[in-house]
PDB file of N, CA and C in Angstrom:
ATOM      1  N   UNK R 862      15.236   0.788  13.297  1.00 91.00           N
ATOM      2  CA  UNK R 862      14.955   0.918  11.889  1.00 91.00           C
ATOM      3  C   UNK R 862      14.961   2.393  11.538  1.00 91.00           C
ATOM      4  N   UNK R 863      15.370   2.329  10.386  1.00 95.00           N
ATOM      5  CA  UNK R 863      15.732   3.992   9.876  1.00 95.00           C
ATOM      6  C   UNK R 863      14.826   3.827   8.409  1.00 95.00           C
ATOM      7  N   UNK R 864      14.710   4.936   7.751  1.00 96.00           N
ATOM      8  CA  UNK R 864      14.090   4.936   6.502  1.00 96.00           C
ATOM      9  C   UNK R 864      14.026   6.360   6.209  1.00 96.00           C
ATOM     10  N   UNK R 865      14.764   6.129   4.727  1.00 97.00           N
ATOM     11  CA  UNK R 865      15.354   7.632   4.051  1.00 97.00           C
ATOM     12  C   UNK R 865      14.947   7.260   2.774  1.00 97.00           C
ATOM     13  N   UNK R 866      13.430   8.189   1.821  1.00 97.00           N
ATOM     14  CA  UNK R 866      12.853   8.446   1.031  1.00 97.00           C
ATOM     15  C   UNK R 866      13.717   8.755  -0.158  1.00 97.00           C
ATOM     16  N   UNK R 867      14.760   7.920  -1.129  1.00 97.00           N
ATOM     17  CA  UNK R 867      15.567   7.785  -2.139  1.00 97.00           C
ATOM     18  C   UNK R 867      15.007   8.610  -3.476  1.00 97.00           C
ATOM     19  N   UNK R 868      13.244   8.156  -3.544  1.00 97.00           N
ATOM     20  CA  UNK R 868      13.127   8.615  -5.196  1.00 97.00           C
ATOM     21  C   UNK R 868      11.548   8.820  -4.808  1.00 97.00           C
ATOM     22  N   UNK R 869      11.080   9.756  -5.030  1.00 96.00           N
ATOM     23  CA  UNK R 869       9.462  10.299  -5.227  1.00 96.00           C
ATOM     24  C   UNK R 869       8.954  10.572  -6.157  1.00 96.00           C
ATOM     25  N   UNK R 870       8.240   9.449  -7.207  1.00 95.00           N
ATOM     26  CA  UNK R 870       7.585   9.990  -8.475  1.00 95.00           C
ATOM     27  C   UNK R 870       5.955  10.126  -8.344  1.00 95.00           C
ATOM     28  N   UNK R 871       5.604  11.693  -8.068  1.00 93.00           N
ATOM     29  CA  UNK R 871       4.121  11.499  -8.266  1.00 93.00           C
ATOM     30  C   UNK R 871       3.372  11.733  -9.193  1.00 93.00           C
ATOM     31  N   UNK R 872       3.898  11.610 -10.434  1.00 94.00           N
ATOM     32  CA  UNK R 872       3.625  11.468 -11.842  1.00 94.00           C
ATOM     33  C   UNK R 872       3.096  10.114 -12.436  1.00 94.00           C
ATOM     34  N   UNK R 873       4.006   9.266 -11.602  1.00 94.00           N
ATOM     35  CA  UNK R 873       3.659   7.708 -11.390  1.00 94.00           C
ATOM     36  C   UNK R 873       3.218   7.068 -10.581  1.00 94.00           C
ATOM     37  N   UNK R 874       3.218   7.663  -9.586  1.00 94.00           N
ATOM     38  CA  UNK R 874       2.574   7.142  -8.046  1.00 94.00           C
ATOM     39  C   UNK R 874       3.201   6.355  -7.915  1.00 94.00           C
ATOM     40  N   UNK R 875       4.519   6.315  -6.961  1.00 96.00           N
ATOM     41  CA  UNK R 875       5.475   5.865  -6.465  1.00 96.00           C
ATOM     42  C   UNK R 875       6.790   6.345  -5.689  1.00 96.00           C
ATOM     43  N   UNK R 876       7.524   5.748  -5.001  1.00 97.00           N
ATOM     44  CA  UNK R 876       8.110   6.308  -4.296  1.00 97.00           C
ATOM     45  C   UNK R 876       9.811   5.063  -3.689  1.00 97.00           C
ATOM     46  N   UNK R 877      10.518   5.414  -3.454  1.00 98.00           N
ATOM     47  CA  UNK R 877      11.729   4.158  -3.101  1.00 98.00           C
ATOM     48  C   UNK R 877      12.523   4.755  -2.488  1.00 98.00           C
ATOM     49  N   UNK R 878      11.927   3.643  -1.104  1.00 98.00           N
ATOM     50  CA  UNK R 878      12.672   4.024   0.260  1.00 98.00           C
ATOM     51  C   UNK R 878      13.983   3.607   0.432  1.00 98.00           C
ATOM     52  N   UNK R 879      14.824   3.882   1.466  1.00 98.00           N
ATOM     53  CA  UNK R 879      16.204   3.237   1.604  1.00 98.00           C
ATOM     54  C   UNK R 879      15.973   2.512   3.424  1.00 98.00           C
ATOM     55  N   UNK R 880      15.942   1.415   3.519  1.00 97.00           N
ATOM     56  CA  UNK R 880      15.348   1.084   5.217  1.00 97.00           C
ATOM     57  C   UNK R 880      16.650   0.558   5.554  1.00 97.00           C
ATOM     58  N   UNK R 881      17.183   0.735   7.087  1.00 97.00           N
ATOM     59  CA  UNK R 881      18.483   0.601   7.223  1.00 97.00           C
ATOM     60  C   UNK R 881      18.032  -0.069   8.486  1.00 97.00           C
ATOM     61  N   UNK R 882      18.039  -1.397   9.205  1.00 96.00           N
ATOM     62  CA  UNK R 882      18.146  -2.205  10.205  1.00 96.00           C
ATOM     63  C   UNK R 882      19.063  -2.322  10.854  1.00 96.00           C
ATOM     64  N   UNK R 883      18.765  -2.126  12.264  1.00 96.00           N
ATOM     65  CA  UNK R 883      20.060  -2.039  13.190  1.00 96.00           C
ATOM     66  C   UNK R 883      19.581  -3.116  13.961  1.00 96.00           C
ATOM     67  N   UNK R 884      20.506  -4.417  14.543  1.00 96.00           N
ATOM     68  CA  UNK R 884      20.118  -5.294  15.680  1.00 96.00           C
ATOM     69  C   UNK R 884      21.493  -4.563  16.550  1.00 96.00           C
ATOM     70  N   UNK R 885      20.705  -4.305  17.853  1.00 96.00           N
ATOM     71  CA  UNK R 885      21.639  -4.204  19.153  1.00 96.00           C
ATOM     72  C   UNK R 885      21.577  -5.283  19.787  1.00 96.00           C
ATOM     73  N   UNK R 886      22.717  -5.482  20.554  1.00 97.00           N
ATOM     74  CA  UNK R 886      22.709  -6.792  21.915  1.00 97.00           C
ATOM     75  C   UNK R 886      23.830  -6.083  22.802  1.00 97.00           C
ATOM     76  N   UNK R 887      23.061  -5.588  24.156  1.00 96.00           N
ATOM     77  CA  UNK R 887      24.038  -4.866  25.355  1.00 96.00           C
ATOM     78  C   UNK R 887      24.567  -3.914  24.706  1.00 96.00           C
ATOM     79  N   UNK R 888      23.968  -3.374  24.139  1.00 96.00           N
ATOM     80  CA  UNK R 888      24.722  -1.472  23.206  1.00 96.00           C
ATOM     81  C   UNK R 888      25.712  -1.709  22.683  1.00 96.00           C
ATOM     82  N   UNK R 889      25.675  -2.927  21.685  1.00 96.00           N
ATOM     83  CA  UNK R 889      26.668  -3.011  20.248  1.00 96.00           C
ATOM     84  C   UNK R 889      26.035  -3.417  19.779  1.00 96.00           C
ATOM     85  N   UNK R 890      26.772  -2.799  18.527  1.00 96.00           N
ATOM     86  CA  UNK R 890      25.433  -3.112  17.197  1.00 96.00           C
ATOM     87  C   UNK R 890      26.438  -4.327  16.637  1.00 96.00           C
ATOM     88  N   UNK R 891      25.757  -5.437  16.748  1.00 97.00           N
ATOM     89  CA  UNK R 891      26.247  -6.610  15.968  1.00 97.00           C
ATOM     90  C   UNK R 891      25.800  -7.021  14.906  1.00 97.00           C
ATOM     91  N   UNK R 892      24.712  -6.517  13.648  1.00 97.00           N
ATOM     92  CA  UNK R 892      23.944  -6.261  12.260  1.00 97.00           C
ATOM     93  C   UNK R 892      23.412  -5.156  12.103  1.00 97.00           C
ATOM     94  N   UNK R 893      23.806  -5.104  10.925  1.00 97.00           N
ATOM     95  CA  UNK R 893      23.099  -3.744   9.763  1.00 97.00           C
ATOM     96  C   UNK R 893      22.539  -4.574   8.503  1.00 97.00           C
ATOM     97  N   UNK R 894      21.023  -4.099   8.158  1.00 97.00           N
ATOM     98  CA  UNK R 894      21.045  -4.285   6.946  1.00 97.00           C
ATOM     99  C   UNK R 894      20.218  -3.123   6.267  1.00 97.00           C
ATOM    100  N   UNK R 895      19.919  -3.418   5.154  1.00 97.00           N
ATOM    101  CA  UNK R 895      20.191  -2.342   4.167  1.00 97.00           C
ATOM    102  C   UNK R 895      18.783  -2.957   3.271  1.00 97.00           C
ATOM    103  N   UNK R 896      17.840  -2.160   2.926  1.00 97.00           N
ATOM    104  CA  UNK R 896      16.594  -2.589   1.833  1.00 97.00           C
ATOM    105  C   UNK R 896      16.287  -1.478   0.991  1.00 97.00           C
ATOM    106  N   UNK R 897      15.874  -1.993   0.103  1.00 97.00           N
ATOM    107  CA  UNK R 897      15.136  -0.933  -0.719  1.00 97.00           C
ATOM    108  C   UNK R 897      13.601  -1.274  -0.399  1.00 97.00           C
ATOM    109  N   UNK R 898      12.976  -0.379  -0.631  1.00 97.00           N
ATOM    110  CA  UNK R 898      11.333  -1.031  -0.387  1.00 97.00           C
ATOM    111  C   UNK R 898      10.813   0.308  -1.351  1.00 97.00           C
ATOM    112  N   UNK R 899       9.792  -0.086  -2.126  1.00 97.00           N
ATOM    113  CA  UNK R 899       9.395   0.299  -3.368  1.00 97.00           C
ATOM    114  C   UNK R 899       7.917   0.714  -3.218  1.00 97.00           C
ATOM    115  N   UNK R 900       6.909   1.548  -3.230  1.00 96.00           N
ATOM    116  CA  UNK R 900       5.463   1.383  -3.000  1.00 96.00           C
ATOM    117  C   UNK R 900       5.092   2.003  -3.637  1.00 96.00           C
ATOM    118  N   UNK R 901       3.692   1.497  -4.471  1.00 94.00           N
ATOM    119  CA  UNK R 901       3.330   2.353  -5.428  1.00 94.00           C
ATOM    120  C   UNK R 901       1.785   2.645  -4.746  1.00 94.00           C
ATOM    121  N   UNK R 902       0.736   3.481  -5.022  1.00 91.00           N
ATOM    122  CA  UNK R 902      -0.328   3.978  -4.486  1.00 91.00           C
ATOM    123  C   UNK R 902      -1.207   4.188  -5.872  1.00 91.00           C
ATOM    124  N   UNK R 903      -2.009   3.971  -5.281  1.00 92.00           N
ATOM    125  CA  UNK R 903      -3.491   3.802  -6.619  1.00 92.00           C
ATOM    126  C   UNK R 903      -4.508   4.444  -6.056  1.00 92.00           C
ATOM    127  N   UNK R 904      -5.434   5.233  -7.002  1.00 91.00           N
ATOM    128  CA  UNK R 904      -6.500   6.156  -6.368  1.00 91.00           C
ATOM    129  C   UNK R 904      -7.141   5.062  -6.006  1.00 91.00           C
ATOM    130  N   UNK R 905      -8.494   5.742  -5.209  1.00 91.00           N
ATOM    131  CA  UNK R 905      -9.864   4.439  -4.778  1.00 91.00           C
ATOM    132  C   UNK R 905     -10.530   4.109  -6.025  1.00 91.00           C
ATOM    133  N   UNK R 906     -10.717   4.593  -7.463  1.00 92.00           N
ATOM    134  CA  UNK R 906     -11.500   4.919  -8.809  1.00 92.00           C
ATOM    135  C   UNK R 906     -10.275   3.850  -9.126  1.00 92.00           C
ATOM    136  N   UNK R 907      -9.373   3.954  -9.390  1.00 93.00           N
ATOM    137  CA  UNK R 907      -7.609   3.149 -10.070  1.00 93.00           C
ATOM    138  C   UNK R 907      -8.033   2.260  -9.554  1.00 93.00           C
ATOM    139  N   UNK R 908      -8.117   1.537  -8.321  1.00 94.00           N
ATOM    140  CA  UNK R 908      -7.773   0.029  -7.835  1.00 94.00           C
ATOM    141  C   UNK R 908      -9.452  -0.436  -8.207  1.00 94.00           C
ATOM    142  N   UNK R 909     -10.363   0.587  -8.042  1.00 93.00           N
ATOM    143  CA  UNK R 909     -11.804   0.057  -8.385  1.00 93.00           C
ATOM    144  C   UNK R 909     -11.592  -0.693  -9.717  1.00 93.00           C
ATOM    145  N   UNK R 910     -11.332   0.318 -10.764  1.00 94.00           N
ATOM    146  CA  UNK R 910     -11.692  -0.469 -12.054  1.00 94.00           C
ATOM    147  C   UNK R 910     -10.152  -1.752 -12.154  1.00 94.00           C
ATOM    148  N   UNK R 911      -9.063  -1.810 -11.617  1.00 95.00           N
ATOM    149  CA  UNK R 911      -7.881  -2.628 -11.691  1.00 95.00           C
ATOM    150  C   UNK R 911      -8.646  -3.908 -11.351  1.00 95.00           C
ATOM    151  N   UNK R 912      -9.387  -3.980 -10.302  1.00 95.00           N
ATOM    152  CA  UNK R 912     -10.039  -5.148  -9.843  1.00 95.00           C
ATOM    153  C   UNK R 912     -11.558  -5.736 -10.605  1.00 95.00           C
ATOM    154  N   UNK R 913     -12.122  -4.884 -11.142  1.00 94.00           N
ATOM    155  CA  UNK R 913     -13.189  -5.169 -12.069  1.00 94.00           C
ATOM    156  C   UNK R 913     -12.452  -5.510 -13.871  1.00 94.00           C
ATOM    157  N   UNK R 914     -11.148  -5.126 -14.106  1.00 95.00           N
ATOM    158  CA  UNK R 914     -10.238  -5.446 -15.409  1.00 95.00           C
ATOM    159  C   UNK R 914      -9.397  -7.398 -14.896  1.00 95.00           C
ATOM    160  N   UNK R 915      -9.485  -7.571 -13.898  1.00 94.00           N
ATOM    161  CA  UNK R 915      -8.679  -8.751 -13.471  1.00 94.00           C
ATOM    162  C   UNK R 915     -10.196  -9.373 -12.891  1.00 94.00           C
ATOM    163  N   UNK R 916     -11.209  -9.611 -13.096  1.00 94.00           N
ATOM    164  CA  UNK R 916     -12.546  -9.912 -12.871  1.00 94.00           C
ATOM    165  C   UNK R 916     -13.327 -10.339 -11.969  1.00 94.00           C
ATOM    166  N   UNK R 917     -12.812  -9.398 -10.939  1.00 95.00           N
ATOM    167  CA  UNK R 917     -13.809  -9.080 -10.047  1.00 95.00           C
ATOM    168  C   UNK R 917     -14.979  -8.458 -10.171  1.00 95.00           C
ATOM    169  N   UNK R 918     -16.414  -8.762  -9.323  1.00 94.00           N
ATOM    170  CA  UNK R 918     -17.380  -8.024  -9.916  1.00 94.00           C
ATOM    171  C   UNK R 918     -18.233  -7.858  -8.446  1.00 94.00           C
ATOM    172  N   UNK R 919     -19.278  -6.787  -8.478  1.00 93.00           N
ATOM    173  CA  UNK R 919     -19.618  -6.382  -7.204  1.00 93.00           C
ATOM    174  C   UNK R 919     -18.936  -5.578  -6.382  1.00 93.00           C
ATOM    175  N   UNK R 920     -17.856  -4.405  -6.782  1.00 94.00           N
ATOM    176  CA  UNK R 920     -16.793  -4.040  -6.173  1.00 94.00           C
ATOM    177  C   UNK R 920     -17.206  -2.652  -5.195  1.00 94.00           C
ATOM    178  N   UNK R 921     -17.036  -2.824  -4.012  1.00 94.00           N
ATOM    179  CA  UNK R 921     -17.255  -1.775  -3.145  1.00 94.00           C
ATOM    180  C   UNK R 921     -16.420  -1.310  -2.116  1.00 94.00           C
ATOM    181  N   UNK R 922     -16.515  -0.518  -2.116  1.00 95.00           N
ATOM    182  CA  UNK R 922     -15.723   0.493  -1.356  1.00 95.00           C
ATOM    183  C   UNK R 922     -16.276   1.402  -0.576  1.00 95.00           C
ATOM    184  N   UNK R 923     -15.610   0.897   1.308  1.00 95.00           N
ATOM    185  CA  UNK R 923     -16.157   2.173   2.043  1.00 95.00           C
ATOM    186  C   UNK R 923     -15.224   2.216   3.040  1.00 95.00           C
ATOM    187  N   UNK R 924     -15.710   2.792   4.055  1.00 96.00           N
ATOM    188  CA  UNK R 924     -14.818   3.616   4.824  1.00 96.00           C
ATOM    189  C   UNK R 924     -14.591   3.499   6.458  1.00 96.00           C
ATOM    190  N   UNK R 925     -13.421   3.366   6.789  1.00 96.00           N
ATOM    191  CA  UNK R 925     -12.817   3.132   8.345  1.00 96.00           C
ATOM    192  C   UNK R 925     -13.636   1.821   9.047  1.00 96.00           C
ATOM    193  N   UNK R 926     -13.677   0.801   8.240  1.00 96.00           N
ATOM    194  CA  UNK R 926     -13.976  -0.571   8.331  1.00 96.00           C
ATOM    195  C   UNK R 926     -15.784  -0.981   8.729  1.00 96.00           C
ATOM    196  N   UNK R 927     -16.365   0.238   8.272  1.00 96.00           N
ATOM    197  CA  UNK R 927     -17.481   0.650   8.389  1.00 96.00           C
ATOM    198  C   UNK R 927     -18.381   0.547   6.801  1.00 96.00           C
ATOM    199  N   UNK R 928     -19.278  -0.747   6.920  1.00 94.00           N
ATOM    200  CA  UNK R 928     -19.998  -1.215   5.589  1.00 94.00           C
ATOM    201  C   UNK R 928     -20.490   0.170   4.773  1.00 94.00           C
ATOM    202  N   UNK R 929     -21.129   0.966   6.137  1.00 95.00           N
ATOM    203  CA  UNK R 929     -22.357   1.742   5.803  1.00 95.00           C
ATOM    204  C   UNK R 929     -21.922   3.475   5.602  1.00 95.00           C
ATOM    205  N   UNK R 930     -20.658   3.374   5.526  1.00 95.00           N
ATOM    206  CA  UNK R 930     -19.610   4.389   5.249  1.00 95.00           C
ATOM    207  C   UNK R 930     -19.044   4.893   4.289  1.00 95.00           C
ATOM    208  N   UNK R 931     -19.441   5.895   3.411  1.00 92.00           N
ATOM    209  CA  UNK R 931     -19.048   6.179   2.141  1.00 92.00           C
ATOM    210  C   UNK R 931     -17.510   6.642   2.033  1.00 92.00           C
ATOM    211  N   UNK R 932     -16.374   6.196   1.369  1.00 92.00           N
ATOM    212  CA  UNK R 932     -15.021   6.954   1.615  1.00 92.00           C
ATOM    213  C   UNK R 932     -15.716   8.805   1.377  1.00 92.00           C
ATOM    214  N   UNK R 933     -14.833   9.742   2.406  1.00 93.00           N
ATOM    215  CA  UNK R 933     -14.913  11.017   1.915  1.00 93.00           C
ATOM    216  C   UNK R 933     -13.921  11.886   2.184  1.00 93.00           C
ATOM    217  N   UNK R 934     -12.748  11.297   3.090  1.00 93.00           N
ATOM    218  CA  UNK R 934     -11.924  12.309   3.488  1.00 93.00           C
ATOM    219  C   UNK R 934     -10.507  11.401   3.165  1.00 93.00           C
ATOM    220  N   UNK R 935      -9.501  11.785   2.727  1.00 90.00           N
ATOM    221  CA  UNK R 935      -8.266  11.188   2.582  1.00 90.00           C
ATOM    222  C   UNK R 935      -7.534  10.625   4.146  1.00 90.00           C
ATOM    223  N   UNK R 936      -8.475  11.163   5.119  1.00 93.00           N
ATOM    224  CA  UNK R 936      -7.405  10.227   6.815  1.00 93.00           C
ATOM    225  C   UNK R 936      -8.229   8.913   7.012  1.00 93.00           C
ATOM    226  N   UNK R 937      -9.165   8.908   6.127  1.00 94.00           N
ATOM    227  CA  UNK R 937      -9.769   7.984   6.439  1.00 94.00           C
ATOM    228  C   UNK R 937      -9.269   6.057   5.790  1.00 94.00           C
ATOM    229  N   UNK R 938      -9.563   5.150   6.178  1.00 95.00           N
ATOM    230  CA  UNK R 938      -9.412   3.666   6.200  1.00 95.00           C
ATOM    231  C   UNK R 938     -10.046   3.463   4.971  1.00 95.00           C
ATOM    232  N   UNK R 939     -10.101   2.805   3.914  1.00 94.00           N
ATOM    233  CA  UNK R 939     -10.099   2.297   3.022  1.00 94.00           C
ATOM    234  C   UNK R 939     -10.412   0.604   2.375  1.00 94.00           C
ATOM    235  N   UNK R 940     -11.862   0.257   2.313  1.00 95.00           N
ATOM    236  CA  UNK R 940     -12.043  -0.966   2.414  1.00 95.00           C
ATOM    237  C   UNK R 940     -12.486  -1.435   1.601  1.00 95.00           C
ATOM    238  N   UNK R 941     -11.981  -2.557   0.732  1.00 95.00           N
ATOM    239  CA  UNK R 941     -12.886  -2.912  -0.891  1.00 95.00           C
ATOM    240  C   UNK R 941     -13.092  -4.164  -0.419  1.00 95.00           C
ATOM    241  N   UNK R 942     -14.319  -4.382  -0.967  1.00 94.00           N
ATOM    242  CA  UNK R 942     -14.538  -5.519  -0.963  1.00 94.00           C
ATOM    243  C   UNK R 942     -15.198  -6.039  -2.414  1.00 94.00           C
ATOM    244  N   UNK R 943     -15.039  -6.839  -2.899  1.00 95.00           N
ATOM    245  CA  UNK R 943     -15.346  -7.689  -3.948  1.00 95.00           C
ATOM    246  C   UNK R 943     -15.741  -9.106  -4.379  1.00 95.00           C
ATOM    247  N   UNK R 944     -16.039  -9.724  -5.294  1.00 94.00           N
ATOM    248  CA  UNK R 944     -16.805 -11.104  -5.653  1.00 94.00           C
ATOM    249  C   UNK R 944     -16.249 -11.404  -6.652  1.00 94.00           C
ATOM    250  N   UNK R 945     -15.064 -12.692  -6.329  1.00 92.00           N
ATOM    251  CA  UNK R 945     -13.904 -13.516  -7.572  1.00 92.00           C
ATOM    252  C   UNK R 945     -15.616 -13.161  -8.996  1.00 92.00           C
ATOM    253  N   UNK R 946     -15.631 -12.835  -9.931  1.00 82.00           N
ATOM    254  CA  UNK R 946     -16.306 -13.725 -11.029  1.00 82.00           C
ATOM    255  C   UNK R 946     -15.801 -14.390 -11.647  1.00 82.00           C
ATOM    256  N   UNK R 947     -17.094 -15.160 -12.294  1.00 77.00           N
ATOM    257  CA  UNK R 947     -16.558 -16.663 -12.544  1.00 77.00           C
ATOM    258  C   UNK R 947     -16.620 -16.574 -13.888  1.00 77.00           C
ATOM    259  N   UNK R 948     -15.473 -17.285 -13.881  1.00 59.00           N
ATOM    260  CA  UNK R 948     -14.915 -17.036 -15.378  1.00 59.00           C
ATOM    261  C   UNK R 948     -16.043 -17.996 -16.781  1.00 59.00           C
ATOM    262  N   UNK R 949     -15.853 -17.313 -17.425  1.00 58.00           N
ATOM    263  CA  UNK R 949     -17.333 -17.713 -18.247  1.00 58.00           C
ATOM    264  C   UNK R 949     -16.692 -18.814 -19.575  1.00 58.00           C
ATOM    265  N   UNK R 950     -17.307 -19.747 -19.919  1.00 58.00           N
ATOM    266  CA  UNK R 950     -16.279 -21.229 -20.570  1.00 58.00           C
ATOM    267  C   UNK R 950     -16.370 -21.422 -22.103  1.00 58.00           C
TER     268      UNK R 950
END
């Protein structure tokens, strides 16, 4: 697998890769394929309130799969957790 970074918008937070798949069998390449793959990135504050606007409630967030872990450094793991609310009739 190969992957060559096509378009970088960080104005929008996004980015579109070019991924190029090679299958070998006995050192010939008998398939290629070809993807685009698209990813967009959301701050920890962005996906907080995205998930409390689509109605989730109780929304928390901490760090390197650790309850008692406040996020604080950007290398770090990233963990939300949340509670469907119930939709009111």
């Amino acid at each position: 697998m190969e992957s060559k970074d096509i378009e970088v918008n960080m104005l929008h937070q996004y980015k579109v890769s070019l991924i190029r798949y090679e299958k070998w069998r006995h050192g010939t390449l008998i398939a290629t394929e070809l993807q685009q793959l698209a990813l967009r990135w959301y701050g920890v504050e962005e996906l907080r309130m995205i998930l409390e606007q689509i109605g989730f409630i109780d929304v928390v967030v901490y760090a390197d799969f650790n309850p008692d872990q406040t996020p604080s450094r950007s290398d770090q793991k990233f963990v939300f957790g949340a509670t469907r609310g119930i939709p009111s009739k």
